[in-house]
Coordinates of C-alpha atoms and ligand atoms in Angstrom, one line a residue:
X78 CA 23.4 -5.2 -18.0
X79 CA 22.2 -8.7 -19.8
X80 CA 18.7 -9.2 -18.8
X81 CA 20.3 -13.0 -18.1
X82 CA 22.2 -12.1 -15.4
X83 CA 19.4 -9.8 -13.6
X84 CA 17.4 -12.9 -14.6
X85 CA 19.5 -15.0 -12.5
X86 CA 19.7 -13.5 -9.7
X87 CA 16.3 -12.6 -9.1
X88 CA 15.9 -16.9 -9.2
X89 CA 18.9 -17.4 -7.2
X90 CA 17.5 -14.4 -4.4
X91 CA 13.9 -15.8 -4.2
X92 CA 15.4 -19.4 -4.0
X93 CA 17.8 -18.8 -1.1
X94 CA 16.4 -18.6 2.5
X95 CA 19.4 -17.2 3.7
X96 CA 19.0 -12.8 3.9
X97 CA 23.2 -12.7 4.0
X98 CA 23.2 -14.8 0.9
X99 CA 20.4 -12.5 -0.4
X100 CA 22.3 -9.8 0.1
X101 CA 26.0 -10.5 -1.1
X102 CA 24.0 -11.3 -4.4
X103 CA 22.5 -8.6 -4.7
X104 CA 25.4 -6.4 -3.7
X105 CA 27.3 -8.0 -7.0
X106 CA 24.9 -7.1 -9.2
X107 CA 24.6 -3.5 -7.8
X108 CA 28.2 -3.4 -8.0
X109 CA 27.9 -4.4 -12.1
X110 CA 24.9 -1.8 -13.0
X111 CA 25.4 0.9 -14.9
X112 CA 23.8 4.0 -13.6
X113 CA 21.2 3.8 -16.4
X114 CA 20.3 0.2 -15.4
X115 CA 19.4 1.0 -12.1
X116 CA 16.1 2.7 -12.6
X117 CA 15.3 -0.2 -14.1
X118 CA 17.0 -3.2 -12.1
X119 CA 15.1 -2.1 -8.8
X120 CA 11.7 -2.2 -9.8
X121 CA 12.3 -5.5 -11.8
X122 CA 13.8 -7.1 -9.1
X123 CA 10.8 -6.0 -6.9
X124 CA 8.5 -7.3 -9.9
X125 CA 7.1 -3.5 -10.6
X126 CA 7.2 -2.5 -14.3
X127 CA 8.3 1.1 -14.8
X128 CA 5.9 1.9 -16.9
X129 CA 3.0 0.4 -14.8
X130 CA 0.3 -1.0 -16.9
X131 CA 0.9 -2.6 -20.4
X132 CA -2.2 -3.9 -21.4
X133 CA -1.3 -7.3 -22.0
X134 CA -3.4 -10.1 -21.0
X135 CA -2.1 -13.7 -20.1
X136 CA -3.2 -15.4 -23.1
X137 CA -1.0 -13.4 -25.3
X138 CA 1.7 -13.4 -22.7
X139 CA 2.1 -17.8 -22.4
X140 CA 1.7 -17.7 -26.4
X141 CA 4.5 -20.0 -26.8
X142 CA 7.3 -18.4 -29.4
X143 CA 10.4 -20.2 -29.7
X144 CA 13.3 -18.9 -27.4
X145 CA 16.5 -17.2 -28.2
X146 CA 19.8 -19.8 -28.0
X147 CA 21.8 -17.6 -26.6
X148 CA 21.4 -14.9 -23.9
X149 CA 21.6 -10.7 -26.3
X150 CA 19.0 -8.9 -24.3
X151 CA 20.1 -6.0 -22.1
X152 CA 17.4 -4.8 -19.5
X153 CA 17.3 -1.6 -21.4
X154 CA 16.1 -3.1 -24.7
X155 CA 13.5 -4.8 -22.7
X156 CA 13.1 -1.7 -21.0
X157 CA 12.7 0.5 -24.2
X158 CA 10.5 -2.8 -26.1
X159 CA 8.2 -2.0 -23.0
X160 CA 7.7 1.2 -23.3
X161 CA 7.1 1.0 -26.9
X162 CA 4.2 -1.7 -26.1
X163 CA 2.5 0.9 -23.4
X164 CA 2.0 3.3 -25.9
X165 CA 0.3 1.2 -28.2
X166 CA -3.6 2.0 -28.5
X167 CA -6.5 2.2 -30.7
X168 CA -7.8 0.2 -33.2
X169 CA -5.7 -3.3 -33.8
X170 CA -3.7 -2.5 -30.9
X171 CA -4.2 -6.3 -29.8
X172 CA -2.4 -7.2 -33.0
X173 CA 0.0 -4.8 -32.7
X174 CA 0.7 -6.0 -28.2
X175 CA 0.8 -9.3 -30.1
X176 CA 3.2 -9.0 -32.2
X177 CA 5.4 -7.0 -29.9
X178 CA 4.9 -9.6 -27.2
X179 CA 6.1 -12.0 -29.3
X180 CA 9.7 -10.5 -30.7
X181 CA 10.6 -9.6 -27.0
X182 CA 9.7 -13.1 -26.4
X183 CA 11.5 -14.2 -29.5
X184 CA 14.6 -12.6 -28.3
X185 CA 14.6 -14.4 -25.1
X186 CA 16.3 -17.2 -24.0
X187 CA 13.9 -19.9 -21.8
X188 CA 15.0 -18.5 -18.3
X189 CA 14.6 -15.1 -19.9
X190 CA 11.2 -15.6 -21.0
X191 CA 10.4 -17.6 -17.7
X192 CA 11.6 -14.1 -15.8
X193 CA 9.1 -11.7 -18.1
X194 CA 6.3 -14.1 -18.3
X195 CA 6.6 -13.3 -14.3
X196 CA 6.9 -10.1 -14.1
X197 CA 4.5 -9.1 -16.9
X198 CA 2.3 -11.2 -15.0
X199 CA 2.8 -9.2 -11.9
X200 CA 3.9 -12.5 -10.6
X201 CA 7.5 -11.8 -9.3
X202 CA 6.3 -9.4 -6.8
X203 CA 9.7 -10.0 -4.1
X204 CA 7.9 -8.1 -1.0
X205 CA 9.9 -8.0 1.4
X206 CA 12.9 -7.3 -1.2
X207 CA 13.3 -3.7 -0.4
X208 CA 15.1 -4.4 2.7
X209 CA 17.2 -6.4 1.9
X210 CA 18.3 -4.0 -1.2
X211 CA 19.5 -1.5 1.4
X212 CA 21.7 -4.2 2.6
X213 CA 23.0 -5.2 -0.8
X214 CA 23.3 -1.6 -1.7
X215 CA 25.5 -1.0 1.5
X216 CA 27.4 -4.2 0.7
X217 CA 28.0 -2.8 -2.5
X218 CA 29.0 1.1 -1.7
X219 CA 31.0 0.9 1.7
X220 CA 28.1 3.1 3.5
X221 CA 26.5 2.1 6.3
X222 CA 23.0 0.0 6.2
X223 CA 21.2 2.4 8.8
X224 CA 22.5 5.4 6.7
X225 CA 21.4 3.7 3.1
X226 CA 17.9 3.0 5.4
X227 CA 17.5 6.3 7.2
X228 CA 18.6 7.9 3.0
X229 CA 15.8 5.3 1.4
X230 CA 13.5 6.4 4.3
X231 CA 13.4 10.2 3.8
X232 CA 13.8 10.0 0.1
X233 CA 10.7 7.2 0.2
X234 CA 12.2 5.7 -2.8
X235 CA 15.0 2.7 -2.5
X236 CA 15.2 4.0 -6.5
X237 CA 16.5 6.9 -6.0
X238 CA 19.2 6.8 -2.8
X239 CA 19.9 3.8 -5.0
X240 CA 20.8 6.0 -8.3
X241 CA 22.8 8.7 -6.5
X242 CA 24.8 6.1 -4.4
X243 CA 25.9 3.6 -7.3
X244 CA 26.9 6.8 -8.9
X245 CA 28.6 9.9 -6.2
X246 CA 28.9 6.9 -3.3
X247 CA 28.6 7.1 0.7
X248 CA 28.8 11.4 0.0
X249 CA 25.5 10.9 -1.9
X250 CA 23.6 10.1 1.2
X251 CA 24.1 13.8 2.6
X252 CA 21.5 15.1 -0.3
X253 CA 18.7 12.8 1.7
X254 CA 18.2 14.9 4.7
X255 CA 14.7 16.1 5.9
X256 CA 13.8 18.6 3.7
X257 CA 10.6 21.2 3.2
X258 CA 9.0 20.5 0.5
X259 CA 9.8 16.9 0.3
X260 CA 7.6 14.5 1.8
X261 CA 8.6 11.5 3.9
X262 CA 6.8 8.1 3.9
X263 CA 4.5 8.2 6.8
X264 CA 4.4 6.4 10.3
X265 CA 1.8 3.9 10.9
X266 CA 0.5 2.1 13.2
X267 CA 0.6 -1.6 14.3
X268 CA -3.2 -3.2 16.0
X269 CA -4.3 -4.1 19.7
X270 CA -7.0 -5.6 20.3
X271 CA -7.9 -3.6 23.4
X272 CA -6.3 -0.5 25.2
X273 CA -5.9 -2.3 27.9
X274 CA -3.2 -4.5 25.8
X275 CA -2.2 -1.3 24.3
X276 CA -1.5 0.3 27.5
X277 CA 0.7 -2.6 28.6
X278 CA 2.7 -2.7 25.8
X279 CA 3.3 0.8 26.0
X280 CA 3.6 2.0 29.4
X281 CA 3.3 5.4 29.8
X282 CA 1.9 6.7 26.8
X283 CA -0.4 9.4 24.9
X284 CA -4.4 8.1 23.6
X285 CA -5.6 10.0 20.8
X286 CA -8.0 9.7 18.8
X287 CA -8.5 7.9 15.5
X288 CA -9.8 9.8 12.9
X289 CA -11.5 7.8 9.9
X290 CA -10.3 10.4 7.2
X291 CA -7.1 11.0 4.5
X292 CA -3.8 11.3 5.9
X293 CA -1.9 14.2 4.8
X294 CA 1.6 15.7 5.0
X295 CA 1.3 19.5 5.4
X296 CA 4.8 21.5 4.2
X297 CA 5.0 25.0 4.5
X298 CA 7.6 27.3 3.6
X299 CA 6.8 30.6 4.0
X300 CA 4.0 31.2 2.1
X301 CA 4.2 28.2 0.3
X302 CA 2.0 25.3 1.0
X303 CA 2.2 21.3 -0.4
X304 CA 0.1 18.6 0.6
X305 CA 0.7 14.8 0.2
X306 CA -1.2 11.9 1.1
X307 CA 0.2 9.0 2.6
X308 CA 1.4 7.2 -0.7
X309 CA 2.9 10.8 -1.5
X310 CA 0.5 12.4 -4.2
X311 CA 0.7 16.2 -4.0
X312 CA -3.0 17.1 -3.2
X313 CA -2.0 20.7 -2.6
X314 CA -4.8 21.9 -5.6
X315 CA -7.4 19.7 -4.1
X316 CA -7.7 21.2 -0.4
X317 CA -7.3 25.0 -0.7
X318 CA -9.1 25.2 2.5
X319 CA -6.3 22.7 4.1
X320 CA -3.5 25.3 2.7
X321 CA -5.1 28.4 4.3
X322 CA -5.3 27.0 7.7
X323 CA -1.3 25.8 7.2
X324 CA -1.1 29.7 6.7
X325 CA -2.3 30.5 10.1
X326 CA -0.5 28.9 11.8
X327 CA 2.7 30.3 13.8
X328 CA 5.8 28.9 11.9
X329 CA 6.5 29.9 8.9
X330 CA 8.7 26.6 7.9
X331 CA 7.2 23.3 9.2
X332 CA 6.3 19.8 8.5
X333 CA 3.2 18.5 10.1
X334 CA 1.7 15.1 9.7
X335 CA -2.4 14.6 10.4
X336 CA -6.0 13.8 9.1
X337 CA -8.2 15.8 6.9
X338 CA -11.4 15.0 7.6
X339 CA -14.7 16.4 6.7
X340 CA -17.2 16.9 9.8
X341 CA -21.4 18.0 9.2
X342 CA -22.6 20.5 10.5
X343 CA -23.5 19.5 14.1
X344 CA -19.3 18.7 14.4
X345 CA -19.9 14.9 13.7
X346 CA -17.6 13.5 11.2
X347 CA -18.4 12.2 7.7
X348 CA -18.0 8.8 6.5
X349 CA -14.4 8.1 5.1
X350 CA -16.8 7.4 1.5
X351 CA -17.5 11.3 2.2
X352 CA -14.1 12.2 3.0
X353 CA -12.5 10.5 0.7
X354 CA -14.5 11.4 -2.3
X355 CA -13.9 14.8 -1.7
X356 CA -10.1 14.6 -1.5
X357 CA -10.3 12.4 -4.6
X358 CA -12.1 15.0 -7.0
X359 CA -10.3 17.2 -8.9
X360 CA -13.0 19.0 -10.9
X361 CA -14.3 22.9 -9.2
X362 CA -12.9 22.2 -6.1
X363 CA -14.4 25.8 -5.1
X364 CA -17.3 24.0 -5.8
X365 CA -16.9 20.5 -3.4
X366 CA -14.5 23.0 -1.0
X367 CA -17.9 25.2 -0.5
X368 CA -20.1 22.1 -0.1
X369 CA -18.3 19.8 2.0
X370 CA -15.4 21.3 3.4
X371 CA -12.5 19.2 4.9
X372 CA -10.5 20.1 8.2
X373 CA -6.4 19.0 9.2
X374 CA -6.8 17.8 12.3
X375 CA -2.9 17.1 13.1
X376 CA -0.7 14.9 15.3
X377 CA 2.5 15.1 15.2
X378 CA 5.7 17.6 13.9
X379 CA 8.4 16.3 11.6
X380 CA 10.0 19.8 11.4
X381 CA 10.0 23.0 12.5
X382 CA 11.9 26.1 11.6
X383 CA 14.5 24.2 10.4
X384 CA 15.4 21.6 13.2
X385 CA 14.8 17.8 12.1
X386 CA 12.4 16.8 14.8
X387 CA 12.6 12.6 14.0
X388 CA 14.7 11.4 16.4
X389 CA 13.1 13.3 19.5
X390 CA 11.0 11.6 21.3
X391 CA 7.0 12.0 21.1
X392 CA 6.4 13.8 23.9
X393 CA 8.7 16.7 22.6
X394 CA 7.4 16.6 19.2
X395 CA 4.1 16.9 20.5
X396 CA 5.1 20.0 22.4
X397 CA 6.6 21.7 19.6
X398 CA 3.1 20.6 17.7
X399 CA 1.2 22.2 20.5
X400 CA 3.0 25.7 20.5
X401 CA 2.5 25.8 16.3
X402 CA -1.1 24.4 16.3
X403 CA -4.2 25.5 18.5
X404 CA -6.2 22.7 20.2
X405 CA -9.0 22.6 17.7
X406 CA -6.7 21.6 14.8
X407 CA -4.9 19.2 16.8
X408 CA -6.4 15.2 17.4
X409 CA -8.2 14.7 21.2
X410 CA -6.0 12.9 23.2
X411 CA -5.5 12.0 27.0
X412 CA -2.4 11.0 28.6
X413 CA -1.9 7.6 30.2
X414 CA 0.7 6.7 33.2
X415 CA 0.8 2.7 33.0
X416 CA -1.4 -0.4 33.1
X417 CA -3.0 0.8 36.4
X418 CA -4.1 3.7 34.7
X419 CA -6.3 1.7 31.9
X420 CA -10.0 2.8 32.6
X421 CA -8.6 6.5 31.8
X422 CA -7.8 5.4 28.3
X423 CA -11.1 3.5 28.3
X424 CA -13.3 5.9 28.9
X425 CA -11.0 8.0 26.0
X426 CA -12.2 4.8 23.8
X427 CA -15.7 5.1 24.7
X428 CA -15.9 8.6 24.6
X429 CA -14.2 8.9 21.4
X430 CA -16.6 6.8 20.2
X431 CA -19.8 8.3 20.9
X432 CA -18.4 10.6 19.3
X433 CA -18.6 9.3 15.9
X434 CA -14.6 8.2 15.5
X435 CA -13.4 4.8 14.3
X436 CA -11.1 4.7 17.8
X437 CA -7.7 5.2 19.0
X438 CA -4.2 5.3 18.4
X439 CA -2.0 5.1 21.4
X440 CA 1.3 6.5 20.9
X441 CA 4.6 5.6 23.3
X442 CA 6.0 9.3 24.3
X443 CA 9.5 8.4 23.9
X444 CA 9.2 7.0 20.8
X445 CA 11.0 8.7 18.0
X446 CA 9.4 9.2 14.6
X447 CA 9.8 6.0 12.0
X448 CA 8.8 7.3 8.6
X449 CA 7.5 4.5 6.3
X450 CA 7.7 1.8 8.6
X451 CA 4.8 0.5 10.7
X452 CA 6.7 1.2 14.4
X453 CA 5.7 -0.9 17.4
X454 CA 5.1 2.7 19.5
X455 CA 1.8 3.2 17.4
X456 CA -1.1 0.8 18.5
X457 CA -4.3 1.2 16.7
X458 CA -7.4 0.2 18.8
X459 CA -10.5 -0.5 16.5
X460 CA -13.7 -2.2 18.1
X461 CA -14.5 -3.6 14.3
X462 CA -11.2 -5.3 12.8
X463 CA -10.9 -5.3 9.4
X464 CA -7.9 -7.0 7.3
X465 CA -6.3 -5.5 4.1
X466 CA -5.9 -7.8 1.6
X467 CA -5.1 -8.3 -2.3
X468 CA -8.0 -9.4 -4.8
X469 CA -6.2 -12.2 -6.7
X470 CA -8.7 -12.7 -8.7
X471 CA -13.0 -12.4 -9.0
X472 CA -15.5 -14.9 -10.3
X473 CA -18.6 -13.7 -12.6
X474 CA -22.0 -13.1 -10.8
X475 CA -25.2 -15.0 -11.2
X476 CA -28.5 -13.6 -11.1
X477 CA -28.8 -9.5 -10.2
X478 CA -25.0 -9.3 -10.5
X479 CA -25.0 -11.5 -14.3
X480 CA -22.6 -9.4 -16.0
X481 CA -20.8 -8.1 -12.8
X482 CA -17.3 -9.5 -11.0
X483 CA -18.5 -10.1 -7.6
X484 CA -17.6 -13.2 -5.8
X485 CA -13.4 -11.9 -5.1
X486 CA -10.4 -14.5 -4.0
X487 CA -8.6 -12.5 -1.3
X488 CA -4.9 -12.9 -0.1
X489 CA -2.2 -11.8 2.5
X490 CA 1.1 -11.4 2.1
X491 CA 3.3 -14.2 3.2
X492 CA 6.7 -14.2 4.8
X493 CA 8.6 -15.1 1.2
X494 CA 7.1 -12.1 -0.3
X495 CA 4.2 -13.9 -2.0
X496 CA 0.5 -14.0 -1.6
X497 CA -1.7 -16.8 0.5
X498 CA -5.5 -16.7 -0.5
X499 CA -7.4 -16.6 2.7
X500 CA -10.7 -17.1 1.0
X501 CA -13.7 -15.6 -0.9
X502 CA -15.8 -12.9 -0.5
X503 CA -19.4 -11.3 -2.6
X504 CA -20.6 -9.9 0.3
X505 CA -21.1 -5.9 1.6
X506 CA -20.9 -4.5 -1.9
X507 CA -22.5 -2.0 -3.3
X508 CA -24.1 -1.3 -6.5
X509 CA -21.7 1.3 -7.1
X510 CA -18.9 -0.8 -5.9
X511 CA -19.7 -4.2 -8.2
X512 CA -20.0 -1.8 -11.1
X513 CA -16.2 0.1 -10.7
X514 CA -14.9 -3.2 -9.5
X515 CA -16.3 -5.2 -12.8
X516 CA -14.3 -2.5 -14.6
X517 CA -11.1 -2.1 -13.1
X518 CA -10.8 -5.7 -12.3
X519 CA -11.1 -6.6 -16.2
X520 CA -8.2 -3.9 -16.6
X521 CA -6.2 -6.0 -14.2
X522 CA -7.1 -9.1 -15.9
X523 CA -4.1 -11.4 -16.9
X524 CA -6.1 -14.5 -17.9
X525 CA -9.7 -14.3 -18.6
X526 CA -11.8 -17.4 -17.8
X527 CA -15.9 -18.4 -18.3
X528 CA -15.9 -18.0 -14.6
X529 CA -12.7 -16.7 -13.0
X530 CA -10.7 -13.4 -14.0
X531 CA -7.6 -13.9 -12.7
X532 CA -5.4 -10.3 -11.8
X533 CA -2.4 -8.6 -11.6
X534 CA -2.5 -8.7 -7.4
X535 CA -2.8 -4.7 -7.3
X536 CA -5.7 -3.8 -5.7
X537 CA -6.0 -3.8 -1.7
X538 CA -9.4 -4.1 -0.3
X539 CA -10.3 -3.6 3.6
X540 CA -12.6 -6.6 5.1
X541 CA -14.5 -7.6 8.0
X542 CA -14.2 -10.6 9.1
X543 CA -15.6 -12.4 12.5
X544 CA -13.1 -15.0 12.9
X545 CA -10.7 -17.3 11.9
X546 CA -11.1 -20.9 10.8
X547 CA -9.1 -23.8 10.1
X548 CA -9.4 -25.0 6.7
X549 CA -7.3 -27.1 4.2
X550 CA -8.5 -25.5 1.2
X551 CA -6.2 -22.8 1.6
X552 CA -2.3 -22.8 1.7
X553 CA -2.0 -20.9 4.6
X554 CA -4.0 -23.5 6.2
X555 CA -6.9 -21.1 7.9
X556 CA -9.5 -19.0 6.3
X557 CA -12.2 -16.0 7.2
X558 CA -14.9 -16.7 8.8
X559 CA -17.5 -14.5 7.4
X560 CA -15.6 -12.1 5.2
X561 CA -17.4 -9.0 3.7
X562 CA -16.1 -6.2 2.1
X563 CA -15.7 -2.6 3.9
X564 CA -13.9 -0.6 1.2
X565 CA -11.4 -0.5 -1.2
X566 CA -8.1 1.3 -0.3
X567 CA -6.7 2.6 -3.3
X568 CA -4.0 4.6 -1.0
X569 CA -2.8 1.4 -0.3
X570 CA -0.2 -0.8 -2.7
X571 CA -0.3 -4.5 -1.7
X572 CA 3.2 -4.4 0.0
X573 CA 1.2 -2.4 2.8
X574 CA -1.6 -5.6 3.2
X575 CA -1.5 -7.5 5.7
X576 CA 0.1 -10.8 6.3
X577 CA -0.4 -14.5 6.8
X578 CA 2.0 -14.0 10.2
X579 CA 0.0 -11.0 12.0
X580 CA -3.7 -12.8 11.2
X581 CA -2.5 -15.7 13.0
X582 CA -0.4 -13.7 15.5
X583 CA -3.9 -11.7 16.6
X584 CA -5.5 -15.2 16.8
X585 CA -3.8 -17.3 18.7
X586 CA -6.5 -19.6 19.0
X587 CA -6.7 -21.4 15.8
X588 CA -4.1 -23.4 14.8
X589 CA -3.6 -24.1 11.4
Ligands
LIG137 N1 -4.3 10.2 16.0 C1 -3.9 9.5 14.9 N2 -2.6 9.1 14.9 C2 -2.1 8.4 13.9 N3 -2.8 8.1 12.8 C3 -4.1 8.4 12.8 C4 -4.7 9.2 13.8 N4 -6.0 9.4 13.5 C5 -6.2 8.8 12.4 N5 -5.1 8.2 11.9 C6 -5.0 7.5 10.6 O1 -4.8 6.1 10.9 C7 -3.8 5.5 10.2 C8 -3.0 4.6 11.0 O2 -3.4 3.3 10.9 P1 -2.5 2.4 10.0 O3 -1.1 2.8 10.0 O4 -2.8 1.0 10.3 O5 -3.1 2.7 8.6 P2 -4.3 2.1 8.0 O6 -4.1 0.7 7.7 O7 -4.7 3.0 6.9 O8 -5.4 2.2 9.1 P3 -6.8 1.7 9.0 O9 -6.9 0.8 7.9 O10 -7.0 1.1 10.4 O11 -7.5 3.0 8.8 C9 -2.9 6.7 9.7 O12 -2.4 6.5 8.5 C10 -3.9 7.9 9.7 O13 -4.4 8.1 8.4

């Protein structure tokens, strides 16, 4: 496929408010991919580069080189010239990205070049273009949407159903069923802002408890064991403890979905910092397993001996959890009859609380399971709200931080796929933190300033915040009172930040 046409399209799809329009256009150009151009169709269209990081900063990106007169690019040259640039390194590999830069430019025609300047930039980033891909790819194959969405769902890759369909068709979809061994996107969880809100949305429903750790899918098959966090890394080699209590237990085929979290010695739990450091290191885990070991704490049953649990509803999975797991590996939870049975769930809150967790998740029991998407039968209750958001960008420090990227622009996601910038933040860092930021940010750089680094919109970082405020500095017309930096969430990929629309949903209030 000429990179023109995918060009195009991607123009015509962000330009057009209109999802059926969306879609028949992208159904056509499904409909004209080879199979070799969809690997790399998808990603571009979402604005992801295959290869992930090329090393290329803005001001050798804009260099102006004189375009191409006529459209001779295919996506797979550009494809292959990209590849070729990632692997460049060492010494005069500037020179070298330079000159690369500047024949793949060379062979581009204006809109061509206008289409990799944005996504070498990182700036064509189409959010919420996923979904409307399953529709196109429907469109495009005869199969049904919900069985392209349920296939994209349990694969956790619109790549992949997306390969197998444009090639074998509808019969394709049959290889996409729940599988052992093959982890599925994870449920989350929209916010309340009280249980007793949560309990009226809900009805009837369980309240568990919310523990500040690393989610985890636990597979076992017989005596095999794999582990995946939430974005799907296999931490299997990480958590051998995790793996031997999956071998106790009494199923020998099942998929589980919890928490690890480490607890001290008197029971209390860790920090996520703690947690999540030991999860992260790879070196003598016998070592870190020894000193701060990490317990599954689980919730919920995606399979068991076979049978697809997903569509039941909660209150059988949880069954089926209960008769696999013993009490002390599952969360706490009390069960809830209605609205006139809030100050149970209350007292759960408070209780949970003292007990050292961040606070609860109350779960509709009827609800079936809805991997990778954030379903309404999940409400997270947190006395301290925090945001995730996107650094777009950091501003050098003065004083103690000279030398350091402190002061970061933060953004949500807006409703066209973009990114707002809700305001700034240096505060709540630590040393550590300003010194891992400084470095990573400058990786992410894609145009270097005396006083603004400006960054591929990658990185999703968790603030506090104690309010919203009217302000018309900002696009989205309202910015954080008070912002401060809790973490960053490198499980997180800024599709899962939050968005312009829930902020102002959960404050009513102010009006922008
Ligand atoms: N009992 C529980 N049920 C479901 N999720 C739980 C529970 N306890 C802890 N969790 C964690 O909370 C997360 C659900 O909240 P959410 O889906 O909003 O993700 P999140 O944004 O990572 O949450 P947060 O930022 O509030 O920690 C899950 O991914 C899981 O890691």
């Amino acid at each position: 496929m000429l990179l023109h046409r995918l060009a195009r399209v991607s123009q015509e799809v962000a330009a057009t408010s209109a999802r059926s329009r969306k879609t028949a256009l992208l159904a056509e150009l499904f409909r004209d991919a080879e199979a070799e151009d969809v690997p790399i169709v998808i990603p571009y269209l979402a604005g992801r580069l295959p290869q992930g990081r090329i090393g290329v900063g803005w001001k050798v990106l804009s260099r102006p080189v004189a375009p191409a007169s006529e459209p001779g690019l295919t996506v797979r040259d550009v494809d292959a010239r990209l590849a070729e640039l990632a692997k460049v390194s060492g010494p005069g590999s500037q020179a070298e990205r330079t000159r690369l830069v500047g024949e793949l430019m060379g062979a581009a025609t204006e809109d061509e070049q206008r289409f990799l300047l944005g996504l070498l930039a990182g700036e064509v980033r189409q959010g919420a273009l996923d979904a409307v891909a399953v529709e196109g790819l429907a469109q495009a194959t005869g199969a049904p949407s919900a069985d392209v969405r349920r296939a994209v769902m349990l694969a956790g890759s619109l790549q992949t159903v997306a390969e197998a369909l444009l090639a074998d068709g509808p019969a394709a979809l049959d290889r996409f069923r729940l599988t052992v061994g093959r982890p599925v996107l994870p449920m989350l969880a929209h916010s309340a802002s009280s249980v007793a809100e949560a309990v009226d949305k809900l009805g009837a429903c369980a309240v568990e408890e919310k523990l500040d750790g690393i989610r985890v899918q636990v597979h076992r098959d017989g005596g095999s064991v794999r582990l995946y966090t939430r974005t799907l890394d296999d931490i299997t080699d990480r958590l051998p403890e995790v793996t031997a209590a999956a071998l106790r237990l009494r199923s020998e085929r099942f998929i589980l979905d919890g928490e690890v979290i480490s607890f001290d010695e008197g029971g209390r739990p860790r920090s996520f910092q703690e947690t999540a450091g030991r999860v992260g290191s790879r070196t003598d885990v016998a070592t870190a397993a020894r000193a701060m070991p990490v317990s599954p704490v689980f919730f919920d049953a995606l399979s068991v001996d076979g049978h697809d649990l997903l569509d039941l509803p909660f209150a059988e999975r949880h069954a089926e959890l209960a008769r696999l797991v013993p009490e002390p590996m599952r969360v706490r939870r009390t069960l809830v009859s209605g609205p006139d049975d809030t100050p149970t769930a209350e007292e759960f809150l408070a209780e949970t609380l003292k007990r050292g967790h961040e606070g609860v998740v109350a779960k509709a029991l009827d609800a079936p399971y809805s991997a990778g998407r954030r379903g309404a039968s999940w409400l997270k209750v947190k006395p301290v709200h925090t945001l995730d958001l996107v650094v777009l960008a950091a501003e050098w420090g003065h004083g103690r931080r000279t030398g350091k990227l402190s002061n970061l622009h933060l953004g949500a996601r807006t409703a066209d796929g973009g990114l707002a910038m809700l305001g700034k933040t240096f505060k709540g860092m630590t040393d550590t933190m300003l010194t891992w930021q400084t470095e990573r940010l400058q990786q992410l750089a894609v145009e270097t300033g005396d006083h603004v680094v400006t960054v591929r919109p990658e990185l999703v970082v968790e603030i506090a915040y104690d309010g919203l405020q009217r302000s018309t500095r900002y696009p989205a017309g309202v910015t954080l009172r008070f912002a401060r930096v809790v973490r960053y969430r490198e499980d997180k990929r800024p599709e899962d930040a939050d968005t312009v629309e829930t902020l102002l949903a959960a404050h009513p209030e102010v009006k922008p």
